[in-house]
GROMACS .gro file of C-alpha atoms in nm:
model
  350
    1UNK     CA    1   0.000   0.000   0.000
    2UNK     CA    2   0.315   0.232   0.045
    3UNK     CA    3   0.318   0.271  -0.330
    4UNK     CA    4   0.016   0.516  -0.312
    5UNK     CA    5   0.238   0.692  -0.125
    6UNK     CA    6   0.513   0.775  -0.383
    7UNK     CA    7   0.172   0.828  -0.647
    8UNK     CA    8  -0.067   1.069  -0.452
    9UNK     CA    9  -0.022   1.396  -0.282
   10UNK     CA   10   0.063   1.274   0.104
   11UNK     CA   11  -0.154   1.542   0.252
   12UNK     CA   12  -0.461   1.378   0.074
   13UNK     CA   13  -0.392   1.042   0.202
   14UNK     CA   14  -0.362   1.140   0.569
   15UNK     CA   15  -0.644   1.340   0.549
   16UNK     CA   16  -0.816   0.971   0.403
   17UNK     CA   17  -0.677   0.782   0.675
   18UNK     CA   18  -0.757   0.996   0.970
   19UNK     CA   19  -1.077   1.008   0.830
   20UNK     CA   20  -1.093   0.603   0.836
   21UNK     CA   21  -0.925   0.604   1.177
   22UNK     CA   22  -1.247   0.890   1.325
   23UNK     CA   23  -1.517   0.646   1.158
   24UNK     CA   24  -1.365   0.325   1.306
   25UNK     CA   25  -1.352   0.478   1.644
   26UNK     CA   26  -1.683   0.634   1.587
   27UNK     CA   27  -1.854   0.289   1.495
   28UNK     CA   28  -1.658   0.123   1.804
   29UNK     CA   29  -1.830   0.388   2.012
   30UNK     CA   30  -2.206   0.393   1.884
   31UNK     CA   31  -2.192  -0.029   1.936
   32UNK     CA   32  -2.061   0.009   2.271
   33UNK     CA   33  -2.370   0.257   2.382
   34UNK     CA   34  -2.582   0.051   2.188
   35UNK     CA   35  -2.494  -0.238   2.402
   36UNK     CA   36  -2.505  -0.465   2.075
   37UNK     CA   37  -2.148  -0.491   2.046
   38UNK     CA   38  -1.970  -0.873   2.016
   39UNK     CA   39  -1.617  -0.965   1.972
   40UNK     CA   40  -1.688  -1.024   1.589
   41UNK     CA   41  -1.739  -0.660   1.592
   42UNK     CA   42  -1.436  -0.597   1.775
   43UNK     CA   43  -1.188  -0.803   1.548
   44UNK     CA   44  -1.363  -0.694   1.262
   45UNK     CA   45  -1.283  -0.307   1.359
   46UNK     CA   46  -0.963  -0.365   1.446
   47UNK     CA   47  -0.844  -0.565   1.126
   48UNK     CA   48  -0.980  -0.232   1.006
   49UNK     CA   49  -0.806  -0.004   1.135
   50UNK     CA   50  -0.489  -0.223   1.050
   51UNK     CA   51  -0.536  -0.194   0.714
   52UNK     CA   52  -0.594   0.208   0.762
   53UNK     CA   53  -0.243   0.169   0.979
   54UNK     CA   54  -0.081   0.024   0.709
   55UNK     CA   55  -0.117   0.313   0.452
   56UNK     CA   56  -0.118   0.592   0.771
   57UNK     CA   57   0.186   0.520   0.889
   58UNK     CA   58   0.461   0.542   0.603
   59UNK     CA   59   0.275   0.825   0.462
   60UNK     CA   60   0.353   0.970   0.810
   61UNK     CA   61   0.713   0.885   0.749
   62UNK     CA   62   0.747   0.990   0.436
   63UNK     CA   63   0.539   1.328   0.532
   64UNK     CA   64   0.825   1.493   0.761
   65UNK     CA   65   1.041   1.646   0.505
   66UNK     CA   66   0.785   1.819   0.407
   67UNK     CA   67   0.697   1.993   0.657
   68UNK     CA   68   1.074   2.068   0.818
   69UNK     CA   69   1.370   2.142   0.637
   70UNK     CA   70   1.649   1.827   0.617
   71UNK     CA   71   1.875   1.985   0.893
   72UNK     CA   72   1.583   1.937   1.114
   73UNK     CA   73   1.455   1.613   1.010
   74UNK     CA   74   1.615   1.419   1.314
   75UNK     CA   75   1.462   1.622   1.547
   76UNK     CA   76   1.096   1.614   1.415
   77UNK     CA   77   1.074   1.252   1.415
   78UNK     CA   78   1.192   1.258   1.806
   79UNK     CA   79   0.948   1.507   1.875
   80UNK     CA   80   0.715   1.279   1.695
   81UNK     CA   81   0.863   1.031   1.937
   82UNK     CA   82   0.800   1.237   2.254
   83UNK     CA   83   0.420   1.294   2.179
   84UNK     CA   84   0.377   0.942   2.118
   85UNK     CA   85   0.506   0.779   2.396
   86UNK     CA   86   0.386   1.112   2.627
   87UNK     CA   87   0.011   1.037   2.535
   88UNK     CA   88   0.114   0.662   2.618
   89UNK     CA   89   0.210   0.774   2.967
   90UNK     CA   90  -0.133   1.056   3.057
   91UNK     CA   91  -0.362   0.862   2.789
   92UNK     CA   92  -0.417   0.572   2.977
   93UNK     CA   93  -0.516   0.775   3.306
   94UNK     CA   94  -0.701   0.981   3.124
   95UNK     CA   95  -0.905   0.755   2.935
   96UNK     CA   96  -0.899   0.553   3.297
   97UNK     CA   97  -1.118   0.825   3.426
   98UNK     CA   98  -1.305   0.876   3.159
   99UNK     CA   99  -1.404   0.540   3.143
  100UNK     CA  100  -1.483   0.550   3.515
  101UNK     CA  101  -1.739   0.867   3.525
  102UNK     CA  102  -1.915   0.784   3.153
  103UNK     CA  103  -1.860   0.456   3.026
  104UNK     CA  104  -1.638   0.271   2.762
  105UNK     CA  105  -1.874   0.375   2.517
  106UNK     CA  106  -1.835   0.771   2.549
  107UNK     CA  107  -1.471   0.732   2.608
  108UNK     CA  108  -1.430   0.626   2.242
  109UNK     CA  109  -1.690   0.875   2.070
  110UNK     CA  110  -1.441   1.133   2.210
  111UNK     CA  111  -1.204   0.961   2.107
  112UNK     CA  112  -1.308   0.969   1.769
  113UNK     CA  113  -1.409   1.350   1.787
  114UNK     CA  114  -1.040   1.410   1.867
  115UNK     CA  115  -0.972   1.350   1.507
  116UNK     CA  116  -1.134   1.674   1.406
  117UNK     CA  117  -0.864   1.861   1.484
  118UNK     CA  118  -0.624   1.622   1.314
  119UNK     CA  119  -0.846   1.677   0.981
  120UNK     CA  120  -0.850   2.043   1.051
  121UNK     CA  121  -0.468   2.123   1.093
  122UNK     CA  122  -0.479   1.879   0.750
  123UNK     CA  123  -0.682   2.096   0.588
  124UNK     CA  124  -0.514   2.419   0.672
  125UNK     CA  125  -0.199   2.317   0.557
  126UNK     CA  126  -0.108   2.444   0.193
  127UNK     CA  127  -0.127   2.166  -0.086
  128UNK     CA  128   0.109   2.334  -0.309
  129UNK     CA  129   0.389   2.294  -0.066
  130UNK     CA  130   0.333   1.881  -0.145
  131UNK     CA  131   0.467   1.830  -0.477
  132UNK     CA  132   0.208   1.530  -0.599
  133UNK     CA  133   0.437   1.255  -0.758
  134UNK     CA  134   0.140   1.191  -1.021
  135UNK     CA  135   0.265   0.864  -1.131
  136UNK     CA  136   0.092   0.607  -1.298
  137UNK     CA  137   0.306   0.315  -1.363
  138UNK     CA  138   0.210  -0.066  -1.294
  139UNK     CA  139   0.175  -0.071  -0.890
  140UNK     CA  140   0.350  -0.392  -0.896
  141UNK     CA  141   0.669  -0.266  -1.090
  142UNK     CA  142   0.680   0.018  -0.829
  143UNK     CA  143   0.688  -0.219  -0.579
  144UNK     CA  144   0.943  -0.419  -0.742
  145UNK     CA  145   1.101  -0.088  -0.787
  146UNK     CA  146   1.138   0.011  -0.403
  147UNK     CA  147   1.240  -0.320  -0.326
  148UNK     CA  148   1.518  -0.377  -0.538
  149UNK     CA  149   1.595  -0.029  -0.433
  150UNK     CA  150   1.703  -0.112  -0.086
  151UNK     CA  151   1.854  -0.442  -0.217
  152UNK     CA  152   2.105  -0.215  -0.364
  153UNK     CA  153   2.136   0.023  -0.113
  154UNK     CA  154   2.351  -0.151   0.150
  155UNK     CA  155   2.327   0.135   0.398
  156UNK     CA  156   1.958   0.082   0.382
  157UNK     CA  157   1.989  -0.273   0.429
  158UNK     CA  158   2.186  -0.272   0.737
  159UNK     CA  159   1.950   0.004   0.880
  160UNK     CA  160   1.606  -0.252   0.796
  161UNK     CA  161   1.810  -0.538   0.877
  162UNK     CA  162   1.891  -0.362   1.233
  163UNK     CA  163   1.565  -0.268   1.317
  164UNK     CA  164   1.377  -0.594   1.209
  165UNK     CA  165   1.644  -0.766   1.399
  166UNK     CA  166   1.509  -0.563   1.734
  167UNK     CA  167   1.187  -0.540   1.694
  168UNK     CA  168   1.191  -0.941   1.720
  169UNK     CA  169   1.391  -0.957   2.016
  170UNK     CA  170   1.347  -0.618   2.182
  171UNK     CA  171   0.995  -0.494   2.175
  172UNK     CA  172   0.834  -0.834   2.304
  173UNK     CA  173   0.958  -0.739   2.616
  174UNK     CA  174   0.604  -0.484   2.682
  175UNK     CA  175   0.401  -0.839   2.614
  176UNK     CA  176   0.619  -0.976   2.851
  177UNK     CA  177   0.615  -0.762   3.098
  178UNK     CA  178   0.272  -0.898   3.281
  179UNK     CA  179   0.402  -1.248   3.319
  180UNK     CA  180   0.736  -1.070   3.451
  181UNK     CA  181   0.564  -0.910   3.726
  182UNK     CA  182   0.335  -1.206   3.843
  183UNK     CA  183   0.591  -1.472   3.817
  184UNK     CA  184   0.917  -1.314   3.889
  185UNK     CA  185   0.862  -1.041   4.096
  186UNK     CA  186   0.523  -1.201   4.294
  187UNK     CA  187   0.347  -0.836   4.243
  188UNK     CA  188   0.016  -0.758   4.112
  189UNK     CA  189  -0.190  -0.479   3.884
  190UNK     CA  190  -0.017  -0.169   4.092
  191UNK     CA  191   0.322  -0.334   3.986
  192UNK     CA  192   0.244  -0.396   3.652
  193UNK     CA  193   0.124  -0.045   3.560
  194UNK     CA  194   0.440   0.090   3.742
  195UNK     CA  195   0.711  -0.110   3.511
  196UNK     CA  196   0.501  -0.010   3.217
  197UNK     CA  197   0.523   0.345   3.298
  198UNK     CA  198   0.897   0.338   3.366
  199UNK     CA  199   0.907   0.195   3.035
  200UNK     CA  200   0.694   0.473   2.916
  201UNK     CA  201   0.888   0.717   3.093
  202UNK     CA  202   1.275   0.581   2.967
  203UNK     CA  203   1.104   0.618   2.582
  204UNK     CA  204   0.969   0.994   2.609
  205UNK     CA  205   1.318   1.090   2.803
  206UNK     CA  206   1.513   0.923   2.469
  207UNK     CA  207   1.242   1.094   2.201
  208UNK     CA  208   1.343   1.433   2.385
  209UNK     CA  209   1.703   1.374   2.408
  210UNK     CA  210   1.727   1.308   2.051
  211UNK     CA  211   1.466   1.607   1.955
  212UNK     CA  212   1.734   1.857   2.104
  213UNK     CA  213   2.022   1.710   1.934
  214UNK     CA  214   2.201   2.005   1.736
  215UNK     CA  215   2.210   1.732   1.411
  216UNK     CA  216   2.231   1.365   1.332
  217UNK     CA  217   2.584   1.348   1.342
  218UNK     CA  218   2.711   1.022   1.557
  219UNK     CA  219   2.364   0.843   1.564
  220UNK     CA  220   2.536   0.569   1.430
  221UNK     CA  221   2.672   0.533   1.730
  222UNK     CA  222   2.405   0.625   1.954
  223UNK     CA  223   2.243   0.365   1.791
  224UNK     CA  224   2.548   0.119   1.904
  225UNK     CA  225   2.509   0.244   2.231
  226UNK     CA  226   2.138   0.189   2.298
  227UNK     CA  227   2.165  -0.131   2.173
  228UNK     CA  228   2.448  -0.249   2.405
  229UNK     CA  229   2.202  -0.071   2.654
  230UNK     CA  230   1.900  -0.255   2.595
  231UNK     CA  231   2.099  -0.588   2.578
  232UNK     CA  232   2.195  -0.485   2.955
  233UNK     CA  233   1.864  -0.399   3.066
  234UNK     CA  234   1.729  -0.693   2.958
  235UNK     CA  235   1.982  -0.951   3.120
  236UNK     CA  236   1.970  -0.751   3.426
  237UNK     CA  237   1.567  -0.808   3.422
  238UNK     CA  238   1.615  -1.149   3.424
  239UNK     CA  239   1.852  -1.177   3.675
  240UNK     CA  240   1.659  -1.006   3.950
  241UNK     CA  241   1.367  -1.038   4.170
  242UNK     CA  242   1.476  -0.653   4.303
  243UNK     CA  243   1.153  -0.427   4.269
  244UNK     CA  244   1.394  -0.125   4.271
  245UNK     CA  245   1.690  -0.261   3.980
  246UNK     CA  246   1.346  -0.429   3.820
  247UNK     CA  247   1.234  -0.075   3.762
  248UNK     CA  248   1.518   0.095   3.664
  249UNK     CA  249   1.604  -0.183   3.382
  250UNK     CA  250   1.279  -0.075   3.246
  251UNK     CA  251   1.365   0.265   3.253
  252UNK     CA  252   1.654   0.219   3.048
  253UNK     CA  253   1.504  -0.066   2.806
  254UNK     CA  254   1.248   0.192   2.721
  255UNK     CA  255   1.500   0.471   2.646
  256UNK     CA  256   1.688   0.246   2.442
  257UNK     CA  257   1.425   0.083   2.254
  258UNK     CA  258   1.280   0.401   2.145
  259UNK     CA  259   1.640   0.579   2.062
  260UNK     CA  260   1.730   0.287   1.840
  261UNK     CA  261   1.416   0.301   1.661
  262UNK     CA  262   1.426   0.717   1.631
  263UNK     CA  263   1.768   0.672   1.510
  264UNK     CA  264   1.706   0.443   1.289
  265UNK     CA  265   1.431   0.604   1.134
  266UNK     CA  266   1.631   0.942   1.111
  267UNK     CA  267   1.931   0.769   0.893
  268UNK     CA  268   1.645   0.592   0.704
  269UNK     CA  269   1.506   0.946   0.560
  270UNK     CA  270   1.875   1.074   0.485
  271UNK     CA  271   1.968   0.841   0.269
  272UNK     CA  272   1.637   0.773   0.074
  273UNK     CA  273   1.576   0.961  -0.256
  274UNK     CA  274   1.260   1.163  -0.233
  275UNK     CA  275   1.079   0.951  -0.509
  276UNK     CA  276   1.127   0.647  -0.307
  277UNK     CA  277   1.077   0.779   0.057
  278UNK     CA  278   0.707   0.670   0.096
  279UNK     CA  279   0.836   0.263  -0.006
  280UNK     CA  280   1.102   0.294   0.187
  281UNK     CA  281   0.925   0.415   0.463
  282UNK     CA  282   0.657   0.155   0.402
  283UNK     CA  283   0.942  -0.161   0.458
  284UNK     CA  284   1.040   0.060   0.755
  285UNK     CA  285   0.658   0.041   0.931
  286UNK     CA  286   0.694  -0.340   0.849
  287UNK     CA  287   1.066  -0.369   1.037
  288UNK     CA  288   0.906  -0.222   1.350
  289UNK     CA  289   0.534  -0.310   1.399
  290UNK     CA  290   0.484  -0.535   1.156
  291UNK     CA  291   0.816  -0.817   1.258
  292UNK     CA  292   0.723  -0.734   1.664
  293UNK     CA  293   0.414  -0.925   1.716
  294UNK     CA  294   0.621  -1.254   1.507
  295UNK     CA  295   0.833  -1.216   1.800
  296UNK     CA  296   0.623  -1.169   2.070
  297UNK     CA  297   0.454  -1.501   1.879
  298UNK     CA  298   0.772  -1.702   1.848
  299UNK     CA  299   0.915  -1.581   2.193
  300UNK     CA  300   0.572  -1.630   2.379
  301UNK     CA  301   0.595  -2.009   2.294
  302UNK     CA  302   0.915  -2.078   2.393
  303UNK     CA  303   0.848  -1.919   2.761
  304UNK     CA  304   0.615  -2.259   2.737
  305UNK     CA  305   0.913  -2.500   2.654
  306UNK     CA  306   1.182  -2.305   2.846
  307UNK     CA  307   1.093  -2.059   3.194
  308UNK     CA  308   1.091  -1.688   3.093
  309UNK     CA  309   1.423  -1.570   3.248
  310UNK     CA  310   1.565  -1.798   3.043
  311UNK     CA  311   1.401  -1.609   2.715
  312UNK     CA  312   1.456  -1.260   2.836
  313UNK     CA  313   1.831  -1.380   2.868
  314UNK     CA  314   1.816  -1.485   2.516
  315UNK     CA  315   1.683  -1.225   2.423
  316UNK     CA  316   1.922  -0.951   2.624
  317UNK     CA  317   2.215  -1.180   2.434
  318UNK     CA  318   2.103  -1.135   2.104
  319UNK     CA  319   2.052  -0.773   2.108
  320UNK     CA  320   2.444  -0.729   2.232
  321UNK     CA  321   2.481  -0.984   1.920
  322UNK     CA  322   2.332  -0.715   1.703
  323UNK     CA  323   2.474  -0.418   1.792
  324UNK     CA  324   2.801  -0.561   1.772
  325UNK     CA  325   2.687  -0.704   1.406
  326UNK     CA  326   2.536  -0.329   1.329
  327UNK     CA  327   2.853  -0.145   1.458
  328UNK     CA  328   3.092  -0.392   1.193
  329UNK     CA  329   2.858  -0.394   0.888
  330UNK     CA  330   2.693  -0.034   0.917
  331UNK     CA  331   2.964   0.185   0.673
  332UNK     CA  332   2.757   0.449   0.547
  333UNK     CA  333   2.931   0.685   0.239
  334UNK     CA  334   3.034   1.037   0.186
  335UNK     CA  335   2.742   1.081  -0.038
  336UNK     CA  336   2.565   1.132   0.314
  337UNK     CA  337   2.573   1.527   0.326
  338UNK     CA  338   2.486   1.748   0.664
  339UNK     CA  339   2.404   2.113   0.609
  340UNK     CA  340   2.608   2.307   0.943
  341UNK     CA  341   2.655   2.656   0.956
  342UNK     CA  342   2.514   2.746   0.593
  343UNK     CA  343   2.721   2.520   0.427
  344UNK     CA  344   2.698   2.155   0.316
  345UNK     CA  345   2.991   1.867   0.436
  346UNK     CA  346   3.018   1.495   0.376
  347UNK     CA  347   2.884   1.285   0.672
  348UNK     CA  348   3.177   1.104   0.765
  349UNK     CA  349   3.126   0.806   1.009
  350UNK     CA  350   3.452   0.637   1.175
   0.00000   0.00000   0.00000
């Protein structure tokens, strides 16, 4: 579906797909009042709004040059970052006491309504500043097109390759952190809502650490470094029973998992050509949300066969295994420019 995004004018298709998003949240609402609402209904809606995901979220991607200039490019996606994982820290409260004063029901009517001002920022912005790509070649040689693409891109490769490769093995960890506070740590609901808003809290202090970054310079090996870190965390999560070190791990697997993912996505847009951003950006989507639930999948059943320590371990290993793989292969090229001080120099990466 990313190919509509290199065809059509991005603003159009956002302003489709938050429309989608307001009507699916709309319907979820009006069955919930109606009290008619089944679980049919349910997975029905929300292999809708996966399909609406699928086509929001590279156009997303591929939307931020547009609106910033390149320089700043790093630093919009971590503020992108930061409001993300901030609603994921208040939204839950808030939609907590919402839920508790009016109903589930009312809480997701609003929810939909929120959307308006999505559509209307949308809609004020000007459509001449979008450059339509207007093409109209065979979808299926476009897609051939953007994947052969990044076959012979090998900085693009390593990046995809990088991120797929944590996404299986790191963001499983939020599935797993229920069982990990029953079973290892003995605690209950209170517990469980604390390590997930450590975690919440590590991610939106990474998104604003990299959205004041000066420039992008050295996220190669900020990427290094969060990866060694989230290794760590995890090994030291299953190695303790410690409320206190349990806590702080997921303070720090949070930051990391969110700055290797920002960073990621940051080298990702420098290196794409503009005519190829929204394909790109499309195989990037599929790296990160799209490989995650395989691992929670693949992971999940070998907690069954093995104890979970023992797959947390595994996992904490393998993510050292990668960042030690990402810091030999990754060997990006001159052709990399950063604008500093008004005038343009080769990225260099040692």
């Amino acid at each position: 579906m990313s190919v509509w995004t290199d065809r059509t004018d991005r603003r159009k298709i956002l302003f489709f797909t938050q429309s989608l998003s307001m009507l699916q949240a709309m319907v979820l609402g009006f069955l919930s009042l109606s009290g008619h609402i089944e679980v049919c209904h349910v997975l029905t809606l929300s292999l809708f709004i996966g399909c609406v995901n699928a086509l929001d979220n590279p156009t997303r991607q591929a939307f931020y040059p547009s609106l910033v200039n390149k320089e700043e490019l790093g630093n919009a996606i971590a503020l992108n970052s930061a409001v993300i994982n901030g609603s994921r820290l208040i939204g839950p409260a808030i939609g907590g006491l919402i839920i508790g004063i009016i109903g589930e029901g009312w809480c997701f009517l609003i929810n939909g309504l929120s959307y308006i001002g999505v559509l209307t920022t949308l809609g004020m912005m000007h459509p001449k500043e979008f450059h339509p790509q207007n093409k109209r070649g065979n979808v299926f040689e476009e897609m051939y097109e953007g994947f052969s693409y990044i076959r012979q891109q090998e900085t693009l490769r390593i990046l995809l390759l990088t991120m797929c490769a944590f996404s299986f093995f790191g963001l499983p960890l939020v599935t797993f952190i229920p069982a990990y506070a029953k079973d290892i740590l003995g605690g209950g609901s209170e517990l469980l809502g604390g390590l997930m808003t450590c975690t919440g809290i590590g991610s939106f202090i990474a998104a604003i650490y990299l959205a004041i970054r000066k420039n992008s310079i050295g996220l190669e090996k900020f990427i290094l470094l969060s990866g060694l870190l989230l290794g760590g965390s995890l090994l030291t999560l299953a190695g303790t029973q410690n409320i206190p070190i349990a806590v702080t791990a997921c303070i720090s697997a949070g930051f990391s998992l969110i700055a290797t993912a920002a960073s990621i996505n940051t080298l990702v847009q420098e290196v794409t050509d503009e005519d190829k951003r929204g394909r790109v950006m499309g195989y990037l989507a599929m790296t990160f949300t799209g490989i995650s639930p395989l691992g929670s999948m693949v992971l999940g059943s070998m907690v069954d066969r093995f104890d979970l320590p023992t797959v947390i371990t595994l996992s904490g290993l393998t993510c050292i295994l990668i960042s030690a793989m990402f810091a030999k292969a990754y060997k990006p090229t001159a052709a990399l420019l950063f604008q500093q001080n008004g005038q343009i120099h080769p990225r260099l990466f040692k």
